[in-house]
Short mmCIF file of C-alpha atoms in Angstrom, two decimals:
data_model
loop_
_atom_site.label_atom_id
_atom_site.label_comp_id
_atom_site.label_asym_id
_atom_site.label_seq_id
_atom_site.Cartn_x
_atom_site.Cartn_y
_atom_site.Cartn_z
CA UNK G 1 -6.83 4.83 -17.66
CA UNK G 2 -4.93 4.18 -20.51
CA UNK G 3 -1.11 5.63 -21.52
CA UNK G 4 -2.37 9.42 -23.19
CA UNK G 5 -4.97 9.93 -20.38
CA UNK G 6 -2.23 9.32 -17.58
CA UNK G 7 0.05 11.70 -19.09
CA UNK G 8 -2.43 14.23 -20.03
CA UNK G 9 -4.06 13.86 -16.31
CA UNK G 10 -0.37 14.61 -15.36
CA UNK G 11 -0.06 17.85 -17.24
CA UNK G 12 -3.91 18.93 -16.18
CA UNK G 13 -2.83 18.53 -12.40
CA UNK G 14 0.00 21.42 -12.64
CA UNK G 15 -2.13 24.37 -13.99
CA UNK G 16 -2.02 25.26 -10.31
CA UNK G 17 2.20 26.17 -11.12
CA UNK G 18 3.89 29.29 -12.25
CA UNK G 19 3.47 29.54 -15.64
CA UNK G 20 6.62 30.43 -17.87
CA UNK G 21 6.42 34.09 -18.45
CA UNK G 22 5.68 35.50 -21.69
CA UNK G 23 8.79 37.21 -23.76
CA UNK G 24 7.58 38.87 -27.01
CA UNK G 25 4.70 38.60 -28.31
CA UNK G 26 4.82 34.85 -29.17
CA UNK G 27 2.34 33.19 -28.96
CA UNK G 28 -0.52 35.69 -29.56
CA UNK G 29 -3.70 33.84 -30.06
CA UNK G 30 -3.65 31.85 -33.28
CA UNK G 31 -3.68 28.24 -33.56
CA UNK G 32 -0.28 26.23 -32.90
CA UNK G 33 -0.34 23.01 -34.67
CA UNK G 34 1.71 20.05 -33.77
CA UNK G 35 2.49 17.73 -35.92
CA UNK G 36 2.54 13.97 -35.27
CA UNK G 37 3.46 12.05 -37.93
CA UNK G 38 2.65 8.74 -36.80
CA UNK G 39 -1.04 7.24 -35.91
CA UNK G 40 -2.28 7.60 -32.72
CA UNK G 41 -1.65 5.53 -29.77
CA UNK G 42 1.77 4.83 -29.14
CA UNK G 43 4.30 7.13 -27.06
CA UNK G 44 5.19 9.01 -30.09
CA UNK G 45 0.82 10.36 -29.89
CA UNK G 46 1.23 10.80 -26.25
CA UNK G 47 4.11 13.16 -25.93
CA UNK G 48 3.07 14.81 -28.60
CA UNK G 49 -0.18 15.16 -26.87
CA UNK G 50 1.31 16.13 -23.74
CA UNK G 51 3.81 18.89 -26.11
CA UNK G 52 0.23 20.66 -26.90
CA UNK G 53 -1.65 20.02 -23.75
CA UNK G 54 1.36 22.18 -21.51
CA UNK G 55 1.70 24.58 -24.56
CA UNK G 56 -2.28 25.72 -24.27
CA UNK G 57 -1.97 25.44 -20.43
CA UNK G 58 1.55 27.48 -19.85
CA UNK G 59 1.93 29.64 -22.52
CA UNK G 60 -2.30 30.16 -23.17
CA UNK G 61 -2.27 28.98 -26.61
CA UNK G 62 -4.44 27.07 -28.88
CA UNK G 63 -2.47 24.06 -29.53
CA UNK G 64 -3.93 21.00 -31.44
CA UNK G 65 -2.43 17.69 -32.01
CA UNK G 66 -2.32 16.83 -35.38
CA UNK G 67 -1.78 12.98 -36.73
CA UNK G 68 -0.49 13.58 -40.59
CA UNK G 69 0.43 9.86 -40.96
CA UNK G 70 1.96 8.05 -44.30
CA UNK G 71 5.68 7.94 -46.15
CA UNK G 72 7.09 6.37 -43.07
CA UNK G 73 6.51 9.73 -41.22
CA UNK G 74 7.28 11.92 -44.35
CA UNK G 75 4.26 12.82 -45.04
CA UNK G 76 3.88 14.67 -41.47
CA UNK G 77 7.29 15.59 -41.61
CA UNK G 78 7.19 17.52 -45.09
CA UNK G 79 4.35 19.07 -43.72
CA UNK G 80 6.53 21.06 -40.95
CA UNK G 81 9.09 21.39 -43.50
CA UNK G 82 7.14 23.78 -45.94
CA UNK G 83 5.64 25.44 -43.30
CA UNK G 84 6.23 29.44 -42.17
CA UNK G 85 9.05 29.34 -39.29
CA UNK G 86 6.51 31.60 -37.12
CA UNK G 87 6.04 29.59 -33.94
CA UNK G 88 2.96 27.79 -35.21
CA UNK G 89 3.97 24.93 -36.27
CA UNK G 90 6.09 22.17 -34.61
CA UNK G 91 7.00 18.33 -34.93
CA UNK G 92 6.53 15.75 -32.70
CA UNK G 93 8.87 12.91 -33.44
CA UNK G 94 10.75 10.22 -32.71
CA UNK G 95 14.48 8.61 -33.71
CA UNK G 96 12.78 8.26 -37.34
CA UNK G 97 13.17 11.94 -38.14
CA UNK G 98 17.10 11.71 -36.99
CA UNK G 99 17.88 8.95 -40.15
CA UNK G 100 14.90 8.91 -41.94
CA UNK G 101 17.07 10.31 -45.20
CA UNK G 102 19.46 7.35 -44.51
CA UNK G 103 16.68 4.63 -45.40
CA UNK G 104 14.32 6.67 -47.29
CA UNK G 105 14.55 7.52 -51.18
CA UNK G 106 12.02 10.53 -51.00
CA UNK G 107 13.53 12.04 -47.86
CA UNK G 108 15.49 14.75 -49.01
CA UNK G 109 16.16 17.14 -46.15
CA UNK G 110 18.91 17.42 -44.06
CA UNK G 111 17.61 17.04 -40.49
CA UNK G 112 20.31 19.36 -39.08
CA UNK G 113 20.15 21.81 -41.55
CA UNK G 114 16.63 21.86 -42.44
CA UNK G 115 15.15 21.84 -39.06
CA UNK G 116 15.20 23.70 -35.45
CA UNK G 117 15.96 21.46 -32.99
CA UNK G 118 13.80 22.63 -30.01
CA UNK G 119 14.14 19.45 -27.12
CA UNK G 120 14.79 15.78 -26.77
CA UNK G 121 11.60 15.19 -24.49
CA UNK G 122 12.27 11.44 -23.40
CA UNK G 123 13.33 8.20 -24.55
CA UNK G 124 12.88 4.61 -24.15
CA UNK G 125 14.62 1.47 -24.23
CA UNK G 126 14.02 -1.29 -27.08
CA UNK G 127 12.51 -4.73 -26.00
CA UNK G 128 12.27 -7.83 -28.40
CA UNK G 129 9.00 -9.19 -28.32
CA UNK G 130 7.46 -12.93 -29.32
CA UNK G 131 4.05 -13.66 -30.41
CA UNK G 132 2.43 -15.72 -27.99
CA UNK G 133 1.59 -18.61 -30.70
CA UNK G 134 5.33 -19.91 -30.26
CA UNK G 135 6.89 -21.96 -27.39
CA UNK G 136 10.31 -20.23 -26.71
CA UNK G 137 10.99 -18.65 -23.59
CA UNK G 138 14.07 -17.41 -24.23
CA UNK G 139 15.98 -14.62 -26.59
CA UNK G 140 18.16 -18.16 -26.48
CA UNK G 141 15.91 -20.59 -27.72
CA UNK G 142 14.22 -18.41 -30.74
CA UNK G 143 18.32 -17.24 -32.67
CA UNK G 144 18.57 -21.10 -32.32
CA UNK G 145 15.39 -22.29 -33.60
CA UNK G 146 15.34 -19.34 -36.19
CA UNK G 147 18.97 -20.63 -37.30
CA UNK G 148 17.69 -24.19 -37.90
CA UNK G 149 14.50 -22.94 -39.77
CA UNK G 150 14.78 -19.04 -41.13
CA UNK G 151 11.97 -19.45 -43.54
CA UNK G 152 9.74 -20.08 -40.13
CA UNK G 153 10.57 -16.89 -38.68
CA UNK G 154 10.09 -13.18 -39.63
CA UNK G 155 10.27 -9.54 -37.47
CA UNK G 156 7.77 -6.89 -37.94
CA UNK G 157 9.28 -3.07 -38.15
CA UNK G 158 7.25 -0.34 -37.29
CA UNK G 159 8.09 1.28 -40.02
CA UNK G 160 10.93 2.13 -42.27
CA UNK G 161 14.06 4.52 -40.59
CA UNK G 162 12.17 3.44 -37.18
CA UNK G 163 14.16 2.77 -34.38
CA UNK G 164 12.60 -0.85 -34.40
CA UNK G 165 14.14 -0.79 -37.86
CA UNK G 166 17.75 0.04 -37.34
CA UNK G 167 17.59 -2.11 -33.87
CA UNK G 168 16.61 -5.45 -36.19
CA UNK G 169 19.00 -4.42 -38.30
CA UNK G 170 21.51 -4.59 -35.62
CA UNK G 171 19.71 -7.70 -33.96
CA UNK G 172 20.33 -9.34 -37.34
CA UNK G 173 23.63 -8.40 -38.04
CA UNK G 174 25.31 -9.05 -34.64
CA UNK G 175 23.36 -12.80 -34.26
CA UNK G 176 24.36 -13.63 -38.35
CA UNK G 177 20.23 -14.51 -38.92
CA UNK G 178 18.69 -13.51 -42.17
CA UNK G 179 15.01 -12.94 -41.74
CA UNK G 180 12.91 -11.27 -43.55
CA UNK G 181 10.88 -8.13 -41.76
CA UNK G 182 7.76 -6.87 -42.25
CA UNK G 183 7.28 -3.04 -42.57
CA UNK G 184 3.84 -1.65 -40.55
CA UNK G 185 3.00 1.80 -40.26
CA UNK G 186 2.97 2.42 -37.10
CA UNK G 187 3.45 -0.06 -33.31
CA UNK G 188 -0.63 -0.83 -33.42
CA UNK G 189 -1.33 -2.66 -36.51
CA UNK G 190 2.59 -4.78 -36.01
CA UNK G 191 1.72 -5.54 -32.42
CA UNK G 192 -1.95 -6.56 -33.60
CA UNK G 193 -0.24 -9.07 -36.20
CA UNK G 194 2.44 -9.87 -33.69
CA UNK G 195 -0.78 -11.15 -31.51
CA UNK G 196 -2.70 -12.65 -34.26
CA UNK G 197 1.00 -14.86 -35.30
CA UNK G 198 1.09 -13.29 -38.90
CA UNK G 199 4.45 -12.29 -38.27
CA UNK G 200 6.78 -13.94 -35.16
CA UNK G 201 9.19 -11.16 -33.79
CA UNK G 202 9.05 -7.85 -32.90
CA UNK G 203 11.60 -4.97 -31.33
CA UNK G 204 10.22 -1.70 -30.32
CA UNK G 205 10.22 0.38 -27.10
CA UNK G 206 9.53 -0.91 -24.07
CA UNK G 207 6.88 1.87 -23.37
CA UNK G 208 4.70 0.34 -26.21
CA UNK G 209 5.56 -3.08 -26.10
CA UNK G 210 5.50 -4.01 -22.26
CA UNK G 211 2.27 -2.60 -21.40
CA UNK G 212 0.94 -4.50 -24.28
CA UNK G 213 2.15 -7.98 -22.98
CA UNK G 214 -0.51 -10.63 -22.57
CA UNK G 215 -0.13 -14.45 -22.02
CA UNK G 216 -0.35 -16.47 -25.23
CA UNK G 217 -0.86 -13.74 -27.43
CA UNK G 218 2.61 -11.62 -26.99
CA UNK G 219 5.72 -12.30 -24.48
CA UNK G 220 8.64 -9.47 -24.37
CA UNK G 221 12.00 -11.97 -23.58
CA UNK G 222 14.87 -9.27 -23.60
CA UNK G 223 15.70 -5.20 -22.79
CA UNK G 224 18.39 -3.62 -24.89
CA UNK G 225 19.62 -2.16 -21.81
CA UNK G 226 22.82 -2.75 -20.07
CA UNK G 227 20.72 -3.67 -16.93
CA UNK G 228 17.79 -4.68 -16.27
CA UNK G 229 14.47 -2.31 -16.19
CA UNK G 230 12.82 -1.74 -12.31
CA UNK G 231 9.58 -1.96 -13.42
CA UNK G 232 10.25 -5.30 -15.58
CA UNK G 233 12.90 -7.21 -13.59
CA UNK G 234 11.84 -10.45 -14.87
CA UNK G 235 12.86 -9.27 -18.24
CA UNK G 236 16.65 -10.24 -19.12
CA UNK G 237 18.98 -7.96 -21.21
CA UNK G 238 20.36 -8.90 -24.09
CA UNK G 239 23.56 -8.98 -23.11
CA UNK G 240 22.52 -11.82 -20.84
CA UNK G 241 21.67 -13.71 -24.02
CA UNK G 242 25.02 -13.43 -25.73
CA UNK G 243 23.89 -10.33 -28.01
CA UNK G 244 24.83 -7.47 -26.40
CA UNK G 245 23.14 -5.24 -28.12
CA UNK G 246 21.61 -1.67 -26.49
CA UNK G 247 19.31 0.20 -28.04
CA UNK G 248 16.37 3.27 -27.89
CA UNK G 249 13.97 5.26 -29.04
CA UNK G 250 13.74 8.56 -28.16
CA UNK G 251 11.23 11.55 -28.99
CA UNK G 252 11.65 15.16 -29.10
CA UNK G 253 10.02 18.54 -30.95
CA UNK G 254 11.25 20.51 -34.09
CA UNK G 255 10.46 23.26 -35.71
CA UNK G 256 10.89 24.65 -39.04
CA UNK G 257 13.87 26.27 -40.36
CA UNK G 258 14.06 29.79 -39.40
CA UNK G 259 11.82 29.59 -36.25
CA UNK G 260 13.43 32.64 -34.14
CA UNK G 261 16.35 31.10 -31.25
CA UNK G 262 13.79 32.75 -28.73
CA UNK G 263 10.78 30.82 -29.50
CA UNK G 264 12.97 27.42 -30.11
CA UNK G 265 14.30 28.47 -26.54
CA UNK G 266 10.50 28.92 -24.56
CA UNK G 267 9.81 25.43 -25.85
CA UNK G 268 12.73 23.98 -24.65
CA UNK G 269 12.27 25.35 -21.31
CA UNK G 270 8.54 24.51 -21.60
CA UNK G 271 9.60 21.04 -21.77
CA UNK G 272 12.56 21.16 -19.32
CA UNK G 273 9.81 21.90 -16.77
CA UNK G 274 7.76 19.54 -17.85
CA UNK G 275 9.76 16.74 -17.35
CA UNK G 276 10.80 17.84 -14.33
CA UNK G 277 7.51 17.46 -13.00
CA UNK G 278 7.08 15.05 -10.22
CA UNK G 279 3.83 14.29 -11.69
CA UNK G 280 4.41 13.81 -15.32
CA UNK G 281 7.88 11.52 -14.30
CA UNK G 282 5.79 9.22 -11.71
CA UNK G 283 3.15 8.96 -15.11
CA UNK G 284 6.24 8.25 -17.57
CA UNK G 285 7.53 5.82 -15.18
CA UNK G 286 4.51 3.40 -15.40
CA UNK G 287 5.07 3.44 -19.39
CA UNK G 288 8.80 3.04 -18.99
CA UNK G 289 9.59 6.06 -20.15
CA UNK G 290 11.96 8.11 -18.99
CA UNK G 291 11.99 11.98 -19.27
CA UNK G 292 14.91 13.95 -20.91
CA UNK G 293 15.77 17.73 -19.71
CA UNK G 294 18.83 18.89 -21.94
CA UNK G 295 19.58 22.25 -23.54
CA UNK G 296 19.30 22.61 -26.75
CA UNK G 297 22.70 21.82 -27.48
CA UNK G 298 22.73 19.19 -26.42
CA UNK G 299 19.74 17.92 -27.77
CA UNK G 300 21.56 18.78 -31.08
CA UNK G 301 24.74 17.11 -29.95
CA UNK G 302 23.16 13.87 -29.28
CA UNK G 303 20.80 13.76 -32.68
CA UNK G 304 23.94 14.78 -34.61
CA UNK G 305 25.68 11.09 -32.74
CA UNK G 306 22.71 8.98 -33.56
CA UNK G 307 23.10 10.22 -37.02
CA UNK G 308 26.51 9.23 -36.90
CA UNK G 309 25.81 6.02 -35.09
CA UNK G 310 23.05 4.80 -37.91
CA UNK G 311 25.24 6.05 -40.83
CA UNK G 312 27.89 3.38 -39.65
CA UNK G 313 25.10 0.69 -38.72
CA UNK G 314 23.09 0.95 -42.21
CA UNK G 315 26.79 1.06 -44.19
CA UNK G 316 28.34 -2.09 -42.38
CA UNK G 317 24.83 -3.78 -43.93
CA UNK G 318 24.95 -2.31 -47.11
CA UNK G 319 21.86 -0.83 -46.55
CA UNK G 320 20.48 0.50 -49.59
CA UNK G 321 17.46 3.46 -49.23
CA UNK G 322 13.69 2.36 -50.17
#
């Protein structure tokens, strides 16, 4: 059973549960879309998945999963933008949306002005990945052998304003390397060039990258975690290799401007319960991914720090938007 069926078999096995009881009239039969904007597959398609599957089975609406891919998640994004704050739409994101005007050119919005914030729904920690066609072992052994021959050497990104972006950026910065990177759209088609040895290096969250770990085609060889993950104790931090770098990804669900506080509100605590499900944690778990129930606030606290955090990062680089 792969990642999207064990969280979706998570969500199916709760129907049995109070339901969260309808105030107002919201939702009243039509179609809720929710927006992905990234292809499907990775934990940024499951939660968003998992968003719709406990919307149709909680509230009793028609909820669909939509993936409007392209722009770096901009595409997707606009599309949530420009539509009616009613209740039927919603986003299902990642980090990306958070900075995605930092690195961007045509991403004009203000993300905490020109969306609703709704709920962080988990997050992740970053791992740095090696393609299986190279003989280091060691976070150690590849900044010294990519020091002695940069040219031989390159990271994939998932895509641009991606939290494997900013995170290589760091990775870069903090070991003085100067590789080039690659920009995918999406984790599939990196990790399937990170297997085939097109490009070398890779950071991106554990939940995509540690599942997809196979002998002599990818090897993960550090957590940017201050400790060490349970369900990958064989994988050092960074720290442990003299970069002490910590990083994540994390995921959560917008809506557009103007969406009424109540119906921002029955999402969150849609999503509050469903991550407080014993069920859909012991499923998250196996992906390493772990489940976030916050209030809205502080949702909006916490996006409005990793704005703050990347605006700092991306300046100390000179980072200049594409």
């Amino acid at each position: 059973m792969n990642r999207r069926s064990l969280l979706l078999a998570a969500a199916a096995g709760t129907l049995a549960a109070p339901a969260i009881h309808a105030q107002g009239t919201w939702p009243q039969g039509k179609p809720i879309r929710v927006i992905v904007p990234w292809p499907p597959g990775a934990a940024n398609d499951t939660l968003g998945r998992l968003f719709a599957a406990r919307l149709s089975e909680k509230l009793g609406a028609t909820a669909v999963p939509e993936n409007r891919t392209g722009g770096a998640g901009l595409v997707g994004t606009n599309a949530v933008l420009t539509a009616a704050p009613d209740g039927y739409t919603f986003l299902a994101s990642a980090f990306n949306t958070a900075v995605m005007p930092l690195v961007l050119k045509g991403a004009t919005f203000d993300p905490q002005k020109d969306l609703e914030v709704c709920a962080r729904t988990a997050q992740a920690p970053m791992v740095f990945a090696i393609t299986g066609q190279r003989p280091q072992t060691t976070l150690a052994e590849v900044i010294a052998a990519a020091k002695a021959k940069p040219r031989d050497w390159n990271f994939a990104i998932t895509s641009l304003g991606s939290a494997s972006h900013l995170a290589t950026i760091d990775f870069l910065r903090r070991t003085g390397l100067d590789l080039d990177m690659v920009s995918y759209r999406g984790t599939q088609p990196a990790v399937a060039d990170l297997m085939g040895g097109s490009v070398q290096l890779l950071i991106d969250p554990s939940s995509n990258l540690l599942p997809a770990r196979a002998p002599g085609r990818l090897n993960v060889l550090a957590i940017a975690s201050k400790e060490r993950s349970a369900l990958a104790p064989e994988v050092p931090t960074m720290a442990e290799a003299g970069v002490p770098l910590e990083a994540q990804s994390w995921y959560g669900v917008w809506a557009p401007k103007g969406t009424s506080p109540e119906i921002c509100q029955r999402v969150n605590d849609l999503m509050q319960e469903t991550m407080r499900d014993p069920a859909v944690i012991q499923r998250m778990a196996t992906q390493v991914l772990e489940p976030v129930t916050e209030s809205i606030a502080e949702s909006r606290a916490f996006i409005g720090r990793e704005i703050e955090r990347a605006t700092v990062l991306l300046k100390s680089v000179n980072y200049q938007p594409e």
